[in-house]
Short mmCIF file of C-alpha atoms in Angstrom, two decimals:
data_model
loop_
_atom_site.label_atom_id
_atom_site.label_comp_id
_atom_site.label_asym_id
_atom_site.label_seq_id
_atom_site.Cartn_x
_atom_site.Cartn_y
_atom_site.Cartn_z
CA MET A 1 -0.01 -0.29 -0.63
CA PRO A 2 1.25 3.33 -1.41
CA ALA A 3 2.61 5.28 2.39
CA ALA A 4 0.22 8.37 1.61
CA ALA A 5 -2.70 6.12 1.67
CA TYR A 6 -1.60 4.83 4.94
CA ILE A 7 -1.19 7.59 6.43
CA THR A 8 -4.43 8.99 4.86
CA ILE A 9 -6.24 5.92 6.66
CA GLN A 10 -4.95 6.70 9.88
CA PHE A 11 -6.64 9.75 10.12
CA PRO A 12 -9.98 10.18 12.71
CA SER A 13 -12.18 11.79 10.00
CA PHE A 14 -11.50 9.71 7.52
CA GLN A 15 -12.02 6.64 8.77
CA THR A 16 -15.28 8.15 10.16
CA TRP A 17 -16.39 9.71 6.63
CA ALA A 18 -15.27 5.75 5.00
CA ALA A 19 -17.74 4.02 8.26
CA GLN A 20 -20.25 6.43 7.14
CA LYS A 21 -20.07 5.99 3.73
CA VAL A 22 -20.45 2.28 4.81
CA VAL A 23 -23.49 2.75 7.11
CA GLU A 24 -25.26 4.59 4.11
CA SER A 25 -24.76 1.75 1.74
CA ILE A 26 -26.14 -0.61 4.50
CA GLU A 27 -29.04 1.59 5.36
CA ASP A 28 -30.03 1.29 1.35
CA LYS A 29 -30.54 -2.30 1.60
CA ILE A 30 -32.42 -2.72 5.04
CA ASP A 31 -35.38 -1.68 6.83
CA GLY A 32 -33.96 0.64 9.48
CA LYS A 33 -31.43 2.68 10.56
CA ILE A 34 -27.73 2.55 11.59
CA GLU A 35 -26.06 4.88 13.75
CA VAL A 36 -22.03 4.91 14.51
CA GLU A 37 -20.86 7.38 16.22
CA LYS A 38 -17.30 6.58 16.26
CA VAL A 39 -14.66 4.54 14.14
CA ALA A 40 -11.09 3.82 14.65
CA ILE A 41 -8.21 1.57 12.62
CA SER A 42 -5.34 1.00 13.54
CA PHE A 43 -2.30 -0.36 11.30
CA LEU A 44 -5.42 -2.14 8.95
CA ASN A 45 -5.71 -5.63 11.47
CA LYS A 46 -8.20 -4.01 14.00
CA VAL A 47 -11.50 -1.75 14.36
CA ILE A 48 -12.95 -0.11 16.96
CA VAL A 49 -16.15 0.40 16.64
CA LYS A 50 -17.81 2.76 19.23
CA ASN A 51 -21.74 4.05 20.20
CA ALA A 52 -23.25 2.00 17.51
CA SER A 53 -26.82 0.98 17.17
CA ILE A 54 -29.47 -0.70 14.71
CA VAL A 55 -32.82 0.55 14.68
CA GLY A 56 -35.91 -0.76 13.37
CA ASN A 57 -38.83 1.75 11.24
CA ASP A 58 -40.92 1.45 14.09
CA GLY A 59 -38.03 2.70 16.56
CA ASP A 60 -36.82 -0.42 18.64
CA THR A 61 -33.45 -1.24 18.87
CA LEU A 62 -32.37 -4.57 17.56
CA ALA A 63 -28.73 -4.39 18.59
CA ALA A 64 -26.55 -1.53 19.86
CA VAL A 65 -22.80 -1.52 21.40
CA GLY A 66 -20.89 1.10 23.76
CA LYS A 67 -17.61 -0.56 22.46
CA LEU A 68 -16.20 -3.53 19.74
CA SER A 69 -12.85 -4.05 19.30
CA VAL A 70 -11.84 -6.30 16.35
CA THR A 71 -8.49 -7.33 16.06
CA LEU A 72 -8.18 -9.94 12.92
CA SER A 73 -5.87 -12.34 11.94
CA LEU A 74 -4.78 -11.01 8.80
CA PHE A 75 -2.15 -13.10 7.67
CA ASP A 76 -3.13 -16.11 8.69
CA MET A 77 -6.82 -16.19 6.97
CA GLU A 78 -7.42 -19.05 4.45
CA PRO A 79 -10.04 -18.19 1.77
CA GLY A 80 -13.36 -18.99 2.69
CA PHE A 81 -12.33 -19.35 6.33
CA LEU A 82 -12.17 -15.95 8.51
CA GLU A 83 -9.82 -15.70 11.51
CA ALA A 84 -9.67 -13.14 14.05
CA ARG A 85 -7.37 -12.40 17.36
CA ARG A 86 -9.22 -10.93 19.80
CA ILE A 87 -13.19 -9.28 19.97
CA ILE A 88 -14.15 -7.03 22.85
CA VAL A 89 -17.49 -6.55 23.20
CA GLU A 90 -18.70 -3.80 25.57
CA ASP A 91 -22.37 -2.72 26.95
CA GLY A 92 -23.96 -4.61 24.35
CA TYR A 93 -27.96 -5.49 23.87
CA PHE A 94 -29.10 -7.64 21.34
CA ASN A 95 -33.03 -7.69 21.34
CA LEU A 96 -34.64 -10.28 18.66
CA GLN A 97 -38.56 -10.52 18.90
CA ILE A 98 -40.35 -13.48 17.13
CA ASP A 99 -43.88 -13.37 15.92
CA SER A 100 -45.20 -16.41 14.54
CA SER A 101 -47.13 -14.42 12.46
CA LYS A 102 -45.27 -11.30 11.56
CA GLY A 103 -41.36 -13.37 11.68
CA SER A 104 -38.69 -11.37 13.60
CA ASN A 105 -37.26 -8.02 13.59
CA LEU A 106 -34.52 -9.36 12.48
CA ALA A 107 -35.90 -10.82 9.46
CA LYS A 108 -37.78 -7.65 8.69
CA ILE A 109 -35.16 -5.04 9.14
CA PHE A 110 -32.32 -7.19 6.69
CA ARG A 111 -35.48 -8.36 4.85
CA ILE A 112 -34.87 -12.04 4.88
CA GLU A 113 -37.21 -13.57 2.91
CA PRO A 114 -39.12 -16.87 4.58
CA LYS A 115 -37.60 -20.23 3.58
CA PRO A 116 -39.19 -21.93 0.27
CA VAL A 117 -40.46 -25.59 0.62
CA ASP A 118 -37.57 -26.46 -2.40
CA THR A 119 -35.55 -28.72 -0.61
CA THR A 120 -32.37 -28.07 -3.08
CA TYR A 121 -32.98 -24.14 -1.16
CA LYS A 122 -29.86 -23.69 0.71
CA SER A 123 -30.21 -21.37 4.00
CA TRP A 124 -27.66 -18.23 4.58
CA GLY A 125 -25.71 -19.97 7.20
CA LEU A 126 -23.12 -18.44 9.34
CA PRO A 127 -19.16 -18.54 7.61
CA ASP A 128 -16.52 -21.04 9.18
CA MET A 129 -14.43 -18.68 11.73
CA ALA A 130 -12.12 -18.89 14.48
CA VAL A 131 -11.03 -16.66 17.47
CA ASN A 132 -8.51 -16.92 19.99
CA ASP A 133 -10.08 -14.93 22.98
CA ILE A 134 -13.45 -13.19 22.62
CA THR A 135 -14.18 -10.76 25.72
CA ILE A 136 -17.69 -10.09 26.59
CA ARG A 137 -18.32 -7.38 29.75
CA ASN A 138 -22.21 -6.27 30.68
CA PHE A 139 -24.17 -7.79 27.65
CA HIS A 140 -28.25 -7.57 27.75
CA PHE A 141 -29.64 -10.27 25.68
CA ILE A 142 -33.66 -10.87 25.01
CA LEU A 143 -34.79 -12.81 23.18
CA HIS A 144 -38.81 -12.47 22.86
CA ASN A 145 -41.31 -15.24 20.50
CA LYS A 146 -44.73 -13.72 21.03
CA GLY A 147 -46.02 -16.37 19.87
CA THR A 148 -44.96 -18.92 22.38
CA ASP A 149 -45.49 -16.54 25.32
CA THR A 150 -48.80 -17.86 26.64
CA ILE A 151 -48.38 -20.50 29.10
CA VAL A 152 -47.57 -18.06 32.40
CA LYS A 153 -44.14 -19.79 34.31
CA PRO A 154 -44.05 -19.04 37.71
CA TYR A 155 -41.00 -17.83 38.92
CA GLY A 156 -37.88 -19.11 39.15
CA CYS A 157 -37.97 -20.68 36.32
CA MET A 158 -36.68 -20.30 32.91
CA ASN A 159 -39.33 -19.51 30.23
CA TYR A 160 -37.89 -20.33 27.18
CA ALA A 161 -40.40 -18.14 24.88
CA HIS A 162 -39.17 -14.73 26.72
CA PHE A 163 -35.39 -14.94 27.67
CA ASP A 164 -34.43 -11.81 29.62
CA LEU A 165 -30.48 -12.23 30.69
CA TYR A 166 -28.14 -9.89 31.85
CA ASP A 167 -24.69 -8.09 33.24
CA ILE A 168 -23.41 -10.69 30.94
CA ASP A 169 -20.28 -11.31 31.11
CA VAL A 170 -18.03 -14.39 29.39
CA ARG A 171 -14.21 -15.28 28.59
CA LEU A 172 -13.87 -17.33 25.68
CA THR A 173 -10.44 -18.16 24.09
CA ARG A 174 -9.60 -20.70 21.33
CA ALA A 175 -13.82 -20.57 19.82
CA LYS A 176 -14.17 -22.13 16.55
CA TYR A 177 -16.97 -22.71 14.41
CA GLU A 178 -16.57 -25.39 11.62
CA ALA A 179 -18.94 -27.22 9.84
CA LYS A 180 -21.51 -26.57 11.77
CA LYS A 181 -19.97 -27.48 15.14
CA LEU A 182 -19.77 -24.63 17.79
CA THR A 183 -16.27 -25.15 20.41
CA CYS A 184 -14.73 -23.12 23.14
CA ARG A 185 -13.41 -23.16 26.25
CA ILE A 186 -14.62 -20.99 28.54
CA ARG A 187 -12.78 -19.27 30.46
CA SER A 188 -15.12 -17.98 33.24
CA LEU A 189 -19.24 -16.78 32.42
CA THR A 190 -21.80 -15.24 34.77
CA CYS A 191 -25.25 -13.67 33.99
CA LYS A 192 -28.72 -13.37 35.61
CA ASP A 193 -32.28 -14.23 34.39
CA SER A 194 -35.08 -11.99 34.43
CA CYS A 195 -36.58 -15.56 37.12
CA GLY A 196 -33.68 -14.69 39.52
CA TYR A 197 -31.40 -17.59 38.43
CA GLU A 198 -28.17 -16.47 38.42
CA VAL A 199 -24.86 -18.41 37.02
CA LYS A 200 -22.24 -16.89 39.78
CA ALA A 201 -18.99 -18.97 38.10
CA LEU A 202 -18.66 -21.07 35.35
CA ASN A 203 -16.03 -22.33 33.49
CA SER A 204 -15.52 -25.76 31.15
CA ASP A 205 -15.24 -26.93 27.67
CA TYR A 206 -17.29 -26.41 25.03
CA PHE A 207 -19.24 -28.61 22.03
CA MET A 208 -22.33 -27.41 20.84
CA ASP A 209 -23.46 -29.01 17.05
CA SER A 210 -27.34 -29.96 15.96
CA THR A 211 -27.91 -32.88 18.65
CA GLN A 212 -26.05 -31.84 21.45
CA ILE A 213 -24.49 -29.79 23.78
CA ARG A 214 -21.90 -30.39 25.73
CA PHE A 215 -19.63 -29.39 28.92
CA ASP A 216 -16.27 -30.80 29.87
CA ASN A 217 -13.98 -30.05 32.96
CA LEU A 218 -16.55 -28.40 33.83
CA PHE A 219 -17.23 -26.39 37.14
CA LEU A 220 -20.53 -24.92 37.75
CA LYS A 221 -22.27 -22.38 40.82
CA ASP A 222 -25.59 -20.96 41.07
CA SER A 223 -28.15 -19.83 43.10
CA TYR A 224 -28.28 -23.39 44.29
CA SER A 225 -26.00 -25.59 43.18
CA THR A 226 -21.70 -25.90 43.27
CA VAL A 227 -21.23 -28.58 40.65
CA ASN A 228 -18.28 -30.26 39.30
CA ALA A 229 -18.34 -32.99 36.51
CA ARG A 230 -15.85 -35.02 34.03
CA TYR A 231 -18.95 -34.25 31.41
CA LEU A 232 -22.25 -32.35 31.07
CA SER A 233 -24.25 -32.83 28.04
CA PHE A 234 -28.21 -32.32 26.75
CA GLY A 235 -28.91 -34.10 23.50
CA TYR A 236 -31.74 -33.27 21.16
CA THR A 237 -33.37 -33.72 18.23
CA LYS A 238 -34.55 -29.84 17.74
CA GLY A 239 -33.98 -26.46 19.28
CA ARG A 240 -37.72 -26.56 20.21
CA ASP A 241 -37.42 -29.42 22.19
CA ILE A 242 -36.18 -27.22 25.18
CA ASN A 243 -39.79 -26.37 25.62
CA ASP A 244 -40.10 -29.83 26.66
CA TYR A 245 -36.99 -30.13 28.88
CA VAL A 246 -37.96 -33.08 30.98
CA ASN A 247 -39.60 -35.47 28.13
CA LYS A 248 -37.13 -34.24 25.33
CA ILE A 249 -34.20 -33.42 26.52
CA VAL A 250 -31.49 -36.62 27.61
CA MET A 251 -29.32 -35.48 29.72
CA GLY A 252 -26.15 -37.18 30.58
CA ALA A 253 -23.83 -36.70 32.85
CA ASP A 254 -20.33 -37.27 35.59
CA PHE A 255 -20.12 -35.62 38.22
CA PHE A 256 -17.87 -35.21 41.55
CA ASN A 257 -17.44 -33.12 44.62
CA THR A 258 -20.85 -31.61 44.43
CA THR A 259 -23.98 -30.38 45.37
CA LEU A 260 -26.56 -30.16 43.52
CA ASP A 261 -30.18 -28.64 44.85
CA PHE A 262 -32.67 -29.60 42.94
CA ARG A 263 -33.99 -25.96 42.98
CA THR A 264 -30.85 -25.77 39.83
CA VAL A 265 -33.01 -28.63 37.97
CA GLY A 266 -36.19 -26.68 38.66
CA VAL A 267 -35.24 -23.58 37.20
CA TYR A 268 -35.16 -25.64 34.01
CA ALA A 269 -37.70 -28.06 34.23
CA PRO A 270 -40.97 -26.28 36.78
CA THR A 271 -42.16 -29.53 38.13
CA LEU A 272 -39.28 -30.18 39.66
CA LYS A 273 -39.11 -26.36 41.18
CA ASP A 274 -40.01 -26.53 44.98
CA ASN A 275 -37.91 -29.59 45.44
CA ARG A 276 -35.38 -29.16 47.58
CA LEU A 277 -34.09 -32.31 47.72
CA GLN A 278 -30.09 -31.90 47.73
CA MET A 279 -27.65 -34.85 46.10
CA LEU A 280 -24.01 -34.68 47.93
CA ILE A 281 -21.95 -36.78 44.80
CA ASP A 282 -18.59 -37.47 45.58
#
């Protein structure tokens, strides 16, 4: 790259102008508005975005972030495979609203058409990627499925049709998504749910694909229990099986040095909500 062009790119005024042009080109293709206060590019491999948001034409915010920092691995990338050294997200917010008759706010904003019946159709999916280090601080995630949120769940039980997770702090390393499989090392994870449940500490090796979620070498401390497990797995045939946890989720575990309070299980299986039995597993 010519020296003059490189120097020009380093000017904050040019970076903000270039970012605004990118935003304008994207806004022409969506039903919403993108706001970005500031963009900084350092040495061509690090991008910092401050105070950005995506808002639908109805005024509802889909996503927002106080600060997003991405450090790329430009020289390690292979065709068809994205790679980043580090991603930092601070003061983030994601609000996914789903209506069975109208679709989601995400689909509406990005003009995503329903998948046709044609079985040869290949839906859009995430590209294969790897990130060496991911840090998320003070994130808030909402998922509201209005079409299925018809049964009132007792306080203390997870409502799968209306997640409201906040104070999310996560550190992941060696994160990789390839061939529709996600793996990573969870160094630390804490969060709270509006139902009153709290994950106070979690670290584990993590694996997820279309039929299983698995934690290896797990340590978990939540509102009621302290769990150590060589592995903890949840098998399913489709994502919606989580709505019928007791009958459709196949759970496997190898616990040790664990105090398991059934109120922890009751968070996910309401029939066990008031069961205060504790199991000591050595």
